[in-house]
Short mmCIF file of C-alpha atoms in Angstrom, two decimals:
data_model
loop_
_atom_site.label_atom_id
_atom_site.label_comp_id
_atom_site.label_asym_id
_atom_site.label_seq_id
_atom_site.Cartn_x
_atom_site.Cartn_y
_atom_site.Cartn_z
CA MET A 1 21.38 -25.42 30.18
CA ALA A 2 25.01 -24.61 31.02
CA GLY A 3 26.12 -26.48 27.89
CA ASN A 4 24.19 -23.97 25.77
CA GLN A 5 25.84 -20.86 27.23
CA TRP A 6 27.95 -20.48 24.09
CA VAL A 7 24.80 -19.37 22.21
CA PHE A 8 24.21 -16.50 24.60
CA ASP A 9 27.84 -15.39 24.36
CA LEU A 10 27.91 -15.21 20.55
CA GLU A 11 27.24 -11.47 20.19
CA THR A 12 29.99 -10.63 22.68
CA ASN A 13 32.47 -13.01 21.05
CA ILE A 14 31.71 -11.80 17.52
CA PHE A 15 31.93 -8.17 18.66
CA SER A 16 35.33 -8.79 20.26
CA ASN A 17 36.67 -10.60 17.21
CA VAL A 18 35.53 -7.94 14.76
CA ALA A 19 37.03 -5.17 16.90
CA THR A 20 40.31 -7.10 17.25
CA ILE A 21 40.58 -7.71 13.50
CA ALA A 22 39.37 -4.32 12.25
CA LYS A 23 40.69 -1.78 14.76
CA PRO A 24 44.37 -1.85 13.65
CA LYS A 25 43.37 -1.49 9.99
CA LEU A 26 40.93 1.33 10.77
CA LYS A 27 43.50 3.22 12.85
CA LYS A 28 46.07 2.89 10.08
CA LYS A 29 43.74 4.12 7.31
CA TYR A 30 41.84 6.79 9.29
CA LYS A 31 44.53 8.33 11.48
CA SER A 32 42.41 11.35 12.48
CA MET A 33 39.53 9.22 13.84
CA ASN A 34 39.32 7.71 17.32
CA PHE A 35 38.38 4.02 17.10
CA ASP A 36 39.07 3.29 20.78
CA THR A 37 35.50 4.34 21.67
CA ALA A 38 33.86 3.75 18.27
CA PHE A 39 32.72 0.14 18.75
CA THR A 40 29.48 -0.46 20.66
CA THR A 41 26.65 -2.94 21.17
CA VAL A 42 24.38 -0.23 22.57
CA GLU A 43 21.99 1.45 20.14
CA LYS A 44 21.71 4.73 22.03
CA ASN A 45 23.47 5.91 25.13
CA LEU A 46 21.32 8.70 26.53
CA ASP A 47 23.90 9.54 29.20
CA LYS A 48 26.61 10.56 26.73
CA ASP A 49 27.02 12.72 23.64
CA PRO A 50 27.31 10.84 20.34
CA VAL A 51 30.76 9.53 19.41
CA PHE A 52 31.90 9.60 15.80
CA PRO A 53 32.60 7.36 14.14
CA THR A 54 30.17 4.92 15.74
CA ILE A 55 30.33 1.24 14.84
CA TYR A 56 27.19 -0.38 16.23
CA ILE A 57 27.32 -4.18 16.06
CA HIS A 58 24.19 -6.03 17.12
CA GLU A 59 22.80 -9.53 16.96
CA MET A 60 19.57 -10.15 15.09
CA PRO A 61 17.21 -12.99 16.10
CA GLY A 62 18.91 -16.31 15.34
CA LEU A 63 17.63 -19.74 14.41
CA GLU A 64 18.60 -23.05 15.96
CA ARG A 65 20.04 -25.50 13.43
CA GLY A 66 21.20 -29.11 13.60
CA ALA A 67 18.90 -30.30 16.40
CA ASP A 68 19.39 -33.86 17.60
CA LEU A 69 16.71 -36.31 18.79
CA GLU A 70 17.20 -35.50 22.47
CA GLY A 71 16.77 -31.77 21.90
CA THR A 72 18.60 -30.85 25.12
CA SER A 73 21.46 -28.91 23.56
CA VAL A 74 21.89 -26.33 20.85
CA ASN A 75 24.20 -27.84 18.27
CA ALA A 76 24.29 -24.89 15.86
CA VAL A 77 22.79 -21.45 15.30
CA GLN A 78 22.18 -19.45 12.16
CA GLU A 79 23.59 -16.15 13.36
CA THR A 80 22.84 -12.77 11.75
CA ILE A 81 24.70 -9.64 12.77
CA GLN A 82 23.79 -6.11 11.67
CA VAL A 83 26.47 -3.44 11.55
CA ASP A 84 25.71 0.28 11.43
CA VAL A 85 28.55 2.71 10.75
CA ILE A 86 27.81 6.36 11.42
CA THR A 87 30.25 9.18 10.71
CA ASN A 88 30.10 12.96 10.83
CA THR A 89 32.73 13.48 8.14
CA LYS A 90 31.68 12.22 4.70
CA GLN A 91 29.92 9.29 3.05
CA SER A 92 33.16 7.87 1.67
CA ASP A 93 34.44 7.43 5.25
CA ALA A 94 31.34 5.41 6.17
CA LYS A 95 31.87 3.26 3.06
CA GLY A 96 35.56 2.75 3.75
CA ILE A 97 34.99 1.80 7.38
CA MET A 98 32.26 -0.65 6.37
CA ALA A 99 34.59 -2.23 3.78
CA ILE A 100 37.16 -2.97 6.51
CA LEU A 101 34.45 -4.37 8.79
CA ALA A 102 33.11 -6.55 5.95
CA ASP A 103 36.61 -7.95 5.46
CA ALA A 104 36.69 -8.84 9.18
CA PHE A 105 33.38 -10.69 8.89
CA LYS A 106 34.54 -12.50 5.74
CA GLN A 107 37.68 -13.55 7.62
CA MET A 108 35.35 -15.18 10.16
CA ARG A 109 33.53 -16.92 7.26
CA PHE A 110 30.32 -14.86 7.37
CA GLN A 111 28.27 -14.20 4.23
CA ILE A 112 27.01 -10.72 3.45
CA THR A 113 23.22 -11.03 3.32
CA ALA A 114 22.38 -7.34 3.01
CA MET A 115 25.01 -5.42 1.11
CA PRO A 116 25.99 -2.10 2.61
CA GLU A 117 23.32 0.53 2.23
CA PHE A 118 24.41 4.14 2.38
CA LYS A 119 22.34 7.15 3.39
CA ASN A 120 22.59 10.58 4.93
CA ASP A 121 20.71 10.88 8.22
CA SER A 122 21.18 14.64 8.12
CA GLU A 123 23.63 17.15 6.74
CA LYS A 124 26.20 16.06 9.32
CA LYS A 125 25.69 12.30 9.70
CA PHE A 126 26.46 9.60 7.17
CA ARG A 127 25.38 5.99 7.68
CA SER A 128 26.26 2.61 6.20
CA VAL A 129 24.30 -0.52 7.19
CA ALA A 130 25.06 -4.17 6.34
CA ARG A 131 24.07 -7.63 7.60
CA PHE A 132 26.25 -10.72 7.90
CA ARG A 133 25.12 -14.33 8.40
CA ARG A 134 26.76 -17.62 9.23
CA ILE A 135 25.81 -20.97 10.73
CA ILE A 136 27.94 -21.45 13.84
CA GLY A 137 28.29 -24.88 15.45
CA ALA A 138 28.75 -25.47 19.17
CA ASN A 139 32.44 -26.33 18.66
CA ASP A 140 33.25 -23.85 15.88
CA ARG A 141 35.99 -21.28 16.22
CA LEU A 142 35.25 -17.84 14.86
CA MET A 143 38.85 -16.90 14.08
#
């Protein structure tokens, strides 16, 4: 099973790559926002107050692809990642942040499968949600 560990590391690797690509662009465009603590893979942290903006990146259930006759290794996975951007400023900030994140995913050759949806959770929270999908092989590089 050790040869299949790459599958279980995908969310962490994708998260790291998106943060590495997007953070400098986000900091440059949104100088008043703190992106050092914005990225997370945790839906809710009950021990801490909410941080804005929040960029929640999480892996959806994947599908194995490209199975061989032996069936002992995972050769490829159809990976879907959902990204939620939540701000407490204005809807245009949520849209702008999502646009930069979408560019990062496109740089890693993901397709957008659910275009960004925008909604107000309340008077003080604005949300943008999108999904990205790609088939990733065992020896593929994400960047």
